[in-house]
Amino acid sequence: MKLLNCSSLQIEEFSGLSIPDSYAILSHRWEADHEEATYQDFGKPDVIARKKGWKKIQHFCRLALQQGYKYAWVDTCCINKQDFTELTEAINSMFKWYARSSFCYAYLSDVGVDGVSLQQSQWFTRGWTLQELIAPSRVEFFDKDWNYIGSRADLCDIIEQRTNIDMSILVAGSGRVEGLLTTIPVARRMSWASGRTTKREEDLAYCLLGVFGVKMPLLYGEGNRAFIRLQEEIIKETNDLSIFAWSAPTHSPLGYSGILAMSPSAFETANDVVLSSDIKYNPEYAITNKGLKITTETSLMPDGAHFLSLRCHRSSDPGRRHLGILLRDQGGNVFLRWKTGRLWSLEHSAPGINHTMFISKFLEPDVAETLVGDMNSVHRNAFCFPPTPPGVQFVKAHPDGMWSSSRRMFITQGLDTFDGYVQYRTSGAADQHFIVACGFTGGGANPWAAMDGDMMKLREIGSKRGVTKTKISFGKSSMKKLPRSVKQAKQMYPTVVEDSAP
């Protein structure tokens, strides 16, 4: 860790136990790059003296000395940004450095200019100043002329209103903030960054590493993929489902998206999200090369969508209705998020479907455009089954990875060959099992379907290629008939409503 000697104005380097226990730290909004004093400028007195940033450093060091601090840290000059290894280490350590500082001076260079007030300062719109506001145990604010404005503790009501940051964080004492952060839902912490910007797109992710207690390598040039990687790292550390409680327009005309958000701005309306239960009761989930894998219960909607509860609700909702997202089945147990412009909640609950899903991580804009045709043609080569009539119960489908419970069909688009079956059970005096088997070869050119009551004859049925109907209909099998008088049962679905957030 490099620190600035407040007396000599020279940079000194420390590591491990040699790092001073007490040092001051500067939080500020950068001037233009050529106006800031960098690590390379030290040792060039003629160059550094002409920079506006140097005057800022000098004034900061004088104040720090008056407060009894021998050393200080400034992000413009205490990191050698030409050394990428050092830059990576510094960004991954920065929250810890702020948290361990004794005093943070927040210099608001625009407050006092043309009547700009504290609440109007651009300092509150920068990505990096979020951790600089919440990590230190003590923060004090100064205007453009270094006149004292007040401390974070004194101004906590104004700051809370301006930033939506929890009061418990703003008034946290020394060494408490890191522990307190873990008690706040991921979505709510993300909302604190929703209105902030950074010069580099990737920094919107990197400036949040400490807020979520994760580390990751820097890859400048990857754009919003950095924010995707941040969410993946967070998922490795917590099973808080509120990380999916975001809402944003999608590039897909049909409203499809991946499960992960593309930027912190998607969490703008999550500032009042609270957990409905301890996350230890949440299902386990993980990122795989097929998407987010999760085994949990979903509720089936009348339009075939699945409602996935995120096990959180809005603090303003007296009914504590769970917020959730809508998913659509692509086949192969792969799902996409649907209607991403809002979060949703169930008007009334209903029995759910417990299954293992793979939810795509994200969709690139060009992929989203082609997805329209793919989703419209998902029925191609599919085997469709009718609702089960009274007296008949669905037991299982095989292979289950091809079965869409919401559409009651085997989604087989893209397969060259397919063989599957659905098992049913009749209830009543004569409780019997029967199966409907189906399949095709030649990429769907030779479909077949058949029904038999003997499960042991599945291989035999599989060889009967003469039946070509691919829209299965009870009572029309060539091998066995069910009573034609049986009427289809009316299916009851839960009702989903839009979340009330604006």
XYZ file of N, CA and C in Angstrom, residues 243-423:
543
model
N -30.940 -11.072 -5.701
C -30.027 -10.636 -6.760
C -30.730 -10.645 -8.117
N -31.847 -11.364 -8.214
C -32.610 -11.412 -9.455
C -33.804 -10.458 -9.435
N -33.905 -9.620 -8.385
C -35.041 -8.699 -8.243
C -34.766 -7.388 -8.962
N -34.548 -7.463 -10.254
C -34.294 -6.273 -11.056
C -35.363 -6.170 -12.142
N -35.507 -5.002 -12.695
C -36.460 -4.786 -13.782
C -35.865 -3.787 -14.757
N -35.987 -4.101 -16.032
C -35.423 -3.236 -17.070
C -35.996 -3.644 -18.413
N -36.093 -2.709 -19.357
C -36.526 -3.075 -20.711
C -35.559 -4.080 -21.316
N -36.042 -4.846 -22.268
C -35.217 -5.857 -22.905
C -35.076 -5.563 -24.388
N -34.004 -6.095 -24.995
C -33.789 -5.913 -26.434
C -34.716 -6.809 -27.254
N -35.263 -7.838 -26.639
C -36.097 -8.791 -27.363
C -37.503 -8.246 -27.556
N -38.037 -8.276 -28.790
C -39.412 -7.810 -29.008
C -40.435 -8.594 -28.194
N -40.124 -9.819 -27.837
C -41.045 -10.635 -27.050
C -40.821 -10.486 -25.555
N -39.855 -9.655 -25.165
C -39.646 -9.401 -23.745
C -38.802 -10.424 -23.029
N -37.949 -11.160 -23.758
C -37.115 -12.180 -23.128
C -35.754 -11.626 -22.730
N -35.186 -12.212 -21.698
C -33.883 -11.788 -21.202
C -33.259 -12.942 -20.443
N -31.993 -12.773 -20.079
C -31.345 -13.716 -19.187
C -31.719 -13.408 -17.748
N -31.209 -14.200 -16.823
C -31.541 -14.056 -15.406
C -30.735 -12.948 -14.740
N -29.582 -12.569 -15.338
C -28.715 -11.568 -14.729
C -28.959 -10.186 -15.336
N -28.816 -9.163 -14.518
C -29.003 -7.779 -14.963
C -27.778 -7.315 -15.745
N -27.967 -6.314 -16.588
C -26.872 -5.802 -17.400
C -26.187 -4.602 -16.772
N -26.795 -3.963 -15.768
C -26.166 -2.825 -15.098
C -26.870 -2.570 -13.773
N -26.240 -1.816 -12.856
C -26.895 -1.502 -11.578
C -28.194 -0.723 -11.738
N -28.351 -0.014 -12.855
C -29.565 0.784 -13.046
C -30.825 -0.076 -13.039
N -30.687 -1.367 -13.325
C -31.846 -2.266 -13.333
C -32.421 -2.475 -11.934
N -31.669 -2.095 -10.903
C -32.116 -2.273 -9.519
C -32.681 -0.983 -8.918
N -33.002 -0.023 -9.759
C -33.439 1.286 -9.269
C -34.628 1.191 -8.321
N -35.571 0.288 -8.589
C -36.785 0.203 -7.768
C -36.653 -0.799 -6.622
N -35.446 -1.290 -6.359
C -35.261 -2.325 -5.329
C -34.834 -1.750 -3.989
N -34.954 -0.433 -3.802
C -34.430 0.191 -2.584
C -35.240 -0.136 -1.333
N -36.444 -0.721 -1.506
C -37.240 -1.087 -0.328
C -37.469 -2.594 -0.235
N -36.631 -3.369 -0.903
C -36.761 -4.830 -0.874
C -36.228 -5.377 0.448
N -37.011 -6.235 1.081
C -36.586 -6.905 2.312
C -36.780 -8.405 2.138
N -35.979 -9.190 2.837
C -36.079 -10.641 2.743
C -37.319 -11.122 3.487
N -37.997 -12.108 2.921
C -39.188 -12.668 3.558
C -38.846 -13.746 4.571
N -37.675 -14.336 4.459
C -37.223 -15.360 5.401
C -35.711 -15.441 5.318
N -35.121 -16.131 6.272
C -33.672 -16.298 6.289
C -33.221 -17.024 5.024
N -32.125 -16.552 4.420
C -31.684 -17.146 3.159
C -31.206 -18.584 3.320
N -31.011 -19.050 4.552
C -30.599 -20.448 4.717
C -31.703 -21.402 4.263
N -32.936 -20.886 4.146
C -34.044 -21.706 3.662
C -34.215 -21.607 2.146
N -33.422 -20.777 1.490
C -33.484 -20.655 0.037
C -32.842 -21.865 -0.622
N -33.239 -22.181 -1.844
C -32.596 -23.291 -2.552
C -31.165 -22.947 -2.937
N -30.385 -23.967 -3.116
C -29.025 -23.792 -3.629
C -29.105 -23.530 -5.128
N -28.260 -22.662 -5.629
C -28.181 -22.455 -7.073
C -26.759 -22.075 -7.438
N -26.418 -22.280 -8.702
C -25.043 -22.034 -9.146
C -25.031 -21.766 -10.641
N -24.011 -21.045 -11.076
C -23.810 -20.786 -12.499
C -23.121 -21.992 -13.130
N -23.694 -22.512 -14.218
C -23.092 -23.610 -14.970
C -22.923 -23.164 -16.417
N -22.340 -24.050 -17.243
C -22.186 -23.692 -18.656
C -23.495 -23.818 -19.432
N -24.572 -24.166 -18.741
C -25.903 -24.214 -19.353
C -26.797 -23.102 -18.810
N -26.255 -22.302 -17.910
C -27.024 -21.236 -17.288
C -27.071 -21.402 -15.784
N -27.950 -20.649 -15.141
C -28.118 -20.748 -13.692
C -28.923 -22.004 -13.377
N -28.314 -22.934 -12.649
C -28.999 -24.181 -12.292
C -29.640 -24.024 -10.926
N -30.931 -24.303 -10.849
C -31.657 -24.190 -9.587
C -32.763 -25.233 -9.551
N -32.902 -25.891 -8.427
C -34.007 -26.820 -8.207
C -34.942 -26.184 -7.196
N -36.122 -25.823 -7.646
C -37.063 -25.115 -6.775
C -38.466 -25.254 -7.322
N -39.402 -24.656 -6.629
C -40.805 -24.722 -7.016
C -41.194 -23.469 -7.786
N -41.939 -23.644 -8.865
C -42.503 -22.519 -9.607
C -44.010 -22.709 -9.721
N -44.721 -21.612 -9.909
C -46.174 -21.660 -10.097
C -46.486 -21.449 -11.564
N -47.359 -22.283 -12.102
C -47.696 -22.229 -13.519
C -48.802 -21.209 -13.765
N -48.576 -20.303 -14.720
C -49.530 -19.259 -15.060
C -50.438 -19.716 -16.209
N -51.603 -19.080 -16.398
C -52.499 -19.468 -17.491
C -51.860 -19.362 -18.867
N -50.917 -18.430 -19.033
C -50.286 -18.249 -20.343
C -49.085 -19.160 -20.541
N -48.858 -20.100 -19.630
C -47.753 -21.038 -19.773
C -46.463 -20.589 -19.136
N -46.434 -19.366 -18.603
C -45.221 -18.886 -17.939
C -45.111 -19.505 -16.545
N -43.896 -19.517 -16.022
C -43.636 -19.987 -14.666
C -43.294 -18.782 -13.790
N -43.912 -18.705 -12.620
C -43.599 -17.659 -11.649
C -42.587 -18.219 -10.658
N -41.422 -17.570 -10.572
C -40.380 -17.971 -9.630
C -40.327 -16.951 -8.503
N -40.655 -17.376 -7.294
C -40.594 -16.482 -6.138
C -39.144 -16.208 -5.763
N -38.843 -14.944 -5.484
C -37.506 -14.544 -5.052
C -37.415 -14.444 -3.530
N -38.489 -14.822 -2.854
C -38.529 -14.903 -1.390
C -38.147 -13.582 -0.714
N -38.620 -12.513 -1.321
C -38.456 -11.179 -0.745
C -39.719 -10.392 -1.052
N -39.916 -9.284 -0.376
C -41.096 -8.462 -0.599
C -40.743 -7.006 -0.349
N -41.679 -6.131 -0.648
C -41.455 -4.705 -0.412
C -41.858 -4.364 1.018
N -41.052 -3.539 1.655
C -41.345 -3.158 3.038
C -42.669 -2.418 3.146
N -43.121 -1.819 2.038
C -44.376 -1.066 2.037
C -45.596 -1.950 1.807
N -45.402 -3.243 1.562
C -46.505 -4.153 1.266
C -46.974 -4.843 2.545
N -48.141 -4.468 3.084
C -48.607 -5.096 4.327
C -48.898 -6.578 4.159
N -49.183 -6.992 2.922
C -49.454 -8.401 2.673
C -48.215 -9.253 2.518
N -47.041 -8.614 2.502
C -45.763 -9.332 2.377
C -45.778 -10.317 1.198
N -46.395 -9.901 0.096
C -46.437 -10.769 -1.082
C -45.044 -10.917 -1.671
N -44.673 -12.142 -1.957
C -43.355 -12.400 -2.508
C -43.214 -11.770 -3.894
N -42.115 -11.084 -4.104
C -41.772 -10.616 -5.442
C -41.203 -11.787 -6.224
N -41.407 -11.754 -7.521
C -40.892 -12.840 -8.341
C -40.711 -12.414 -9.778
N -40.251 -13.345 -10.584
C -40.028 -13.103 -12.006
C -40.754 -14.175 -12.802
N -41.022 -13.884 -14.069
C -41.677 -14.827 -14.961
C -40.642 -15.492 -15.853
N -40.813 -16.781 -16.087
C -39.902 -17.569 -16.905
C -40.690 -18.284 -17.995
N -40.050 -18.476 -19.152
C -40.645 -19.265 -20.232
C -39.703 -20.394 -20.598
N -40.305 -21.540 -20.877
C -39.572 -22.768 -21.166
C -39.111 -22.776 -22.619
N -37.810 -23.013 -22.839
C -37.264 -23.148 -24.188
C -37.123 -24.594 -24.608
N -37.333 -25.519 -23.686
C -37.057 -26.922 -23.939
C -35.702 -27.305 -23.379
N -35.506 -28.585 -23.133
C -34.243 -29.044 -22.571
C -34.003 -28.534 -21.166
N -35.087 -28.209 -20.448
C -35.003 -27.647 -19.093
C -34.350 -26.267 -19.068
N -34.239 -25.616 -20.222
C -33.660 -24.276 -20.312
C -34.791 -23.247 -20.333
N -34.659 -22.230 -19.487
C -35.679 -21.192 -19.368
C -35.066 -19.819 -19.631
N -35.926 -18.895 -20.040
C -35.554 -17.491 -20.192
C -36.445 -16.648 -19.293
N -35.908 -15.535 -18.830
C -36.768 -14.601 -18.109
C -37.655 -13.884 -19.113
N -38.887 -13.599 -18.700
C -39.888 -13.018 -19.595
C -40.516 -11.793 -18.933
N -40.891 -10.810 -19.744
C -41.522 -9.575 -19.256
C -40.677 -8.935 -18.155
N -39.474 -8.547 -18.538
C -38.491 -8.065 -17.565
C -38.711 -6.623 -17.132
N -39.681 -5.950 -17.716
C -39.901 -4.544 -17.377
C -40.407 -4.327 -15.967
N -40.886 -5.394 -15.318
C -41.409 -5.272 -13.962
C -41.086 -6.536 -13.178
N -41.160 -6.405 -11.842
C -41.234 -7.583 -10.994
C -42.712 -7.933 -10.834
N -42.971 -9.147 -10.362
C -44.349 -9.622 -10.264
C -44.593 -10.220 -8.883
N -45.859 -10.342 -8.524
C -46.220 -11.029 -7.288
C -47.504 -11.803 -7.525
N -47.725 -12.855 -6.729
C -48.912 -13.686 -6.887
C -50.086 -13.077 -6.132
N -51.217 -12.920 -6.828
C -52.433 -12.432 -6.184
C -52.951 -13.479 -5.199
N -52.882 -14.741 -5.593
C -53.165 -15.840 -4.670
C -52.291 -17.014 -5.070
N -51.927 -17.815 -4.105
C -50.982 -18.897 -4.345
C -51.695 -20.140 -4.854
N -50.906 -21.076 -5.342
C -51.415 -22.348 -5.837
C -50.291 -23.360 -5.744
N -50.625 -24.659 -5.758
C -49.566 -25.673 -5.707
C -48.555 -25.461 -6.824
N -47.295 -25.587 -6.497
C -46.248 -25.342 -7.471
C -45.702 -26.621 -8.075
N -44.811 -26.428 -9.028
C -44.129 -27.534 -9.686
C -42.682 -27.502 -9.233
N -42.223 -28.568 -8.646
C -40.829 -28.628 -8.207
C -39.995 -29.273 -9.307
N -39.030 -28.558 -9.824
C -38.215 -29.103 -10.907
C -36.866 -28.402 -10.949
N -35.963 -29.004 -11.703
C -34.636 -28.430 -11.920
C -34.649 -27.643 -13.217
N -34.203 -26.399 -13.142
C -34.195 -25.529 -14.313
C -32.790 -25.003 -14.567
N -32.539 -24.686 -15.817
C -31.341 -23.951 -16.213
C -31.827 -22.647 -16.846
N -31.531 -21.529 -16.198
C -31.998 -20.233 -16.687
C -30.821 -19.512 -17.343
N -30.976 -19.151 -18.604
C -29.893 -18.496 -19.340
C -29.397 -17.268 -18.585
N -28.074 -17.064 -18.583
C -27.482 -15.956 -17.826
C -27.843 -14.606 -18.417
N -27.629 -14.448 -19.709
C -27.907 -13.164 -20.349
C -28.087 -13.395 -21.836
N -28.648 -12.418 -22.515
C -28.846 -12.469 -23.954
C -28.212 -11.250 -24.589
N -27.351 -11.472 -25.563
C -26.818 -10.351 -26.328
C -27.927 -9.809 -27.228
N -27.880 -8.509 -27.583
C -28.939 -7.921 -28.410
C -29.199 -8.672 -29.709
N -28.130 -9.107 -30.402
C -28.345 -9.810 -31.665
C -28.979 -11.177 -31.439
N -28.632 -11.815 -30.324
C -29.244 -13.099 -29.988
C -30.711 -12.903 -29.653
N -31.017 -11.810 -28.949
C -32.404 -11.535 -28.567
C -33.288 -11.366 -29.800
N -32.748 -10.764 -30.861
C -33.524 -10.559 -32.076
C -33.857 -11.884 -32.749
N -32.884 -12.778 -32.841
C -33.130 -14.072 -33.480
C -33.998 -14.968 -32.616
N -34.069 -14.652 -31.334
C -34.838 -15.480 -30.415
C -36.323 -15.433 -30.731
N -36.787 -14.333 -31.316
C -38.204 -14.204 -31.631
C -38.653 -15.356 -32.511
N -37.888 -15.613 -33.572
C -38.233 -16.718 -34.457
C -38.120 -18.058 -33.779
N -37.093 -18.220 -32.954
C -36.894 -19.495 -32.265
C -38.056 -19.803 -31.329
N -38.505 -18.804 -30.554
C -39.583 -19.048 -29.613
C -40.901 -19.290 -30.341
N -41.076 -18.652 -31.506
C -42.289 -18.881 -32.278
C -42.318 -20.277 -32.882
N -41.138 -20.838 -33.148
C -41.066 -22.154 -33.780
C -40.766 -23.261 -32.787
N -40.936 -22.975 -31.474
C -40.607 -23.970 -30.465
C -41.502 -25.198 -30.586
N -42.691 -25.059 -31.226
C -43.593 -26.197 -31.388
C -43.177 -27.102 -32.543
N -42.223 -26.683 -33.358
C -41.816 -27.491 -34.497
C -41.261 -28.831 -34.005
N -41.796 -29.915 -34.555
C -41.403 -31.280 -34.177
C -41.756 -31.611 -32.729
N -42.610 -30.810 -32.113
C -43.000 -31.086 -30.728
C -44.154 -32.082 -30.691
N -44.227 -32.844 -29.618
C -45.347 -33.747 -29.371
C -46.234 -33.102 -28.307
N -47.450 -32.724 -28.699
C -48.347 -31.984 -27.819
C -49.372 -32.927 -27.188
N -49.588 -32.781 -25.897
C -50.534 -33.616 -25.160
C -51.666 -32.743 -24.624
N -52.906 -33.254 -24.623
C -54.035 -32.467 -24.112
C -54.051 -32.452 -22.598
N -54.838 -31.557 -21.998
C -55.014 -31.612 -20.541
C -55.586 -32.965 -20.136
N -55.201 -33.463 -18.990
C -55.699 -34.766 -18.549
C -57.167 -34.657 -18.149
N -58.003 -35.569 -18.633
C -59.430 -35.544 -18.287
C -59.659 -36.060 -16.875
N -60.864 -35.879 -16.337
C -61.160 -36.418 -15.001
C -60.927 -37.923 -14.964
N -60.363 -38.381 -13.879
C -60.104 -39.801 -13.733
C -58.752 -40.231 -14.248
N -57.998 -39.293 -14.840
C -56.662 -39.612 -15.355
C -55.657 -38.658 -14.723
N -54.562 -39.194 -14.247
C -53.531 -38.378 -13.600
C -52.196 -38.540 -14.319
N -51.532 -37.430 -14.520
C -50.169 -37.461 -15.064
C -49.228 -38.017 -13.996
N -48.336 -38.918 -14.374
C -47.365 -39.492 -13.444
C -45.976 -38.933 -13.708
N -45.485 -39.105 -14.923
C -44.161 -38.591 -15.250
C -43.964 -38.596 -16.752
N -42.951 -37.889 -17.193
C -42.561 -37.876 -18.600
C -41.079 -38.203 -18.697
N -40.725 -38.890 -19.766
C -39.321 -39.254 -19.981
C -38.974 -39.075 -21.459
N -37.860 -38.412 -21.768
C -36.890 -37.801 -20.844
C -37.426 -36.476 -20.284
N -37.254 -36.278 -18.973
C -37.846 -35.096 -18.345
C -37.213 -33.801 -18.816
N -35.968 -33.876 -19.331
C -35.317 -32.675 -19.825
C -35.943 -32.125 -21.093
N -36.703 -32.961 -21.814
C -37.373 -32.525 -23.036
C -38.826 -32.125 -22.785
N -39.325 -32.429 -21.584
C -40.749 -32.225 -21.296
C -41.003 -30.823 -20.759
N -41.968 -30.122 -21.349
C -42.407 -28.815 -20.860
C -43.735 -29.003 -20.152
N -43.722 -28.912 -18.823
C -44.952 -29.119 -18.064
C -45.959 -28.010 -18.321
N -45.465 -26.790 -18.594
C -46.387 -25.678 -18.818
C -47.133 -25.819 -20.140
N -46.477 -26.396 -21.150
C -47.114 -26.559 -22.458
C -47.624 -27.979 -22.685
N -47.300 -28.885 -21.762
C -47.665 -30.298 -21.898
C -47.164 -30.843 -23.227
N -45.900 -30.693 -23.465
C -45.341 -31.170 -24.726
C -43.874 -31.540 -24.559
N -43.416 -32.422 -25.433
C -41.990 -32.667 -25.594
C -41.472 -31.647 -26.604
N -40.567 -30.773 -26.172
C -39.966 -29.795 -27.074
C -38.709 -30.424 -27.649
N -38.741 -30.708 -28.929
C -37.667 -31.500 -29.550
C -36.968 -30.765 -30.683
N -37.246 -29.482 -30.836
C -36.622 -28.731 -31.925
C -35.105 -28.836 -31.838
N -34.475 -29.150 -32.959
C -33.023 -29.252 -32.998
C -32.501 -30.664 -32.844
N -33.379 -31.626 -32.518
C -32.948 -33.019 -32.379
C -33.078 -33.747 -33.708
N -32.194 -34.707 -33.956
C -32.268 -35.525 -35.169
C -33.179 -36.726 -34.952
N -33.102 -37.322 -33.772
C -33.980 -38.431 -33.413
C -34.510 -38.202 -32.003
N -35.654 -38.812 -31.725
C -36.243 -38.653 -30.394
C -37.120 -39.847 -30.074
N -37.064 -40.313 -28.833
C -37.956 -41.332 -28.298
C -38.324 -40.923 -26.883
N -39.605 -40.917 -26.577
C -40.030 -40.550 -25.235
C -41.382 -41.133 -24.902
N -41.788 -40.947 -23.657
C -43.113 -41.418 -23.261
C -43.633 -40.587 -22.097
N -44.948 -40.598 -21.959
C -45.626 -40.007 -20.810
C -46.408 -41.113 -20.115
N -46.254 -41.199 -18.812
C -46.965 -42.207 -18.030
C -48.158 -41.568 -17.327
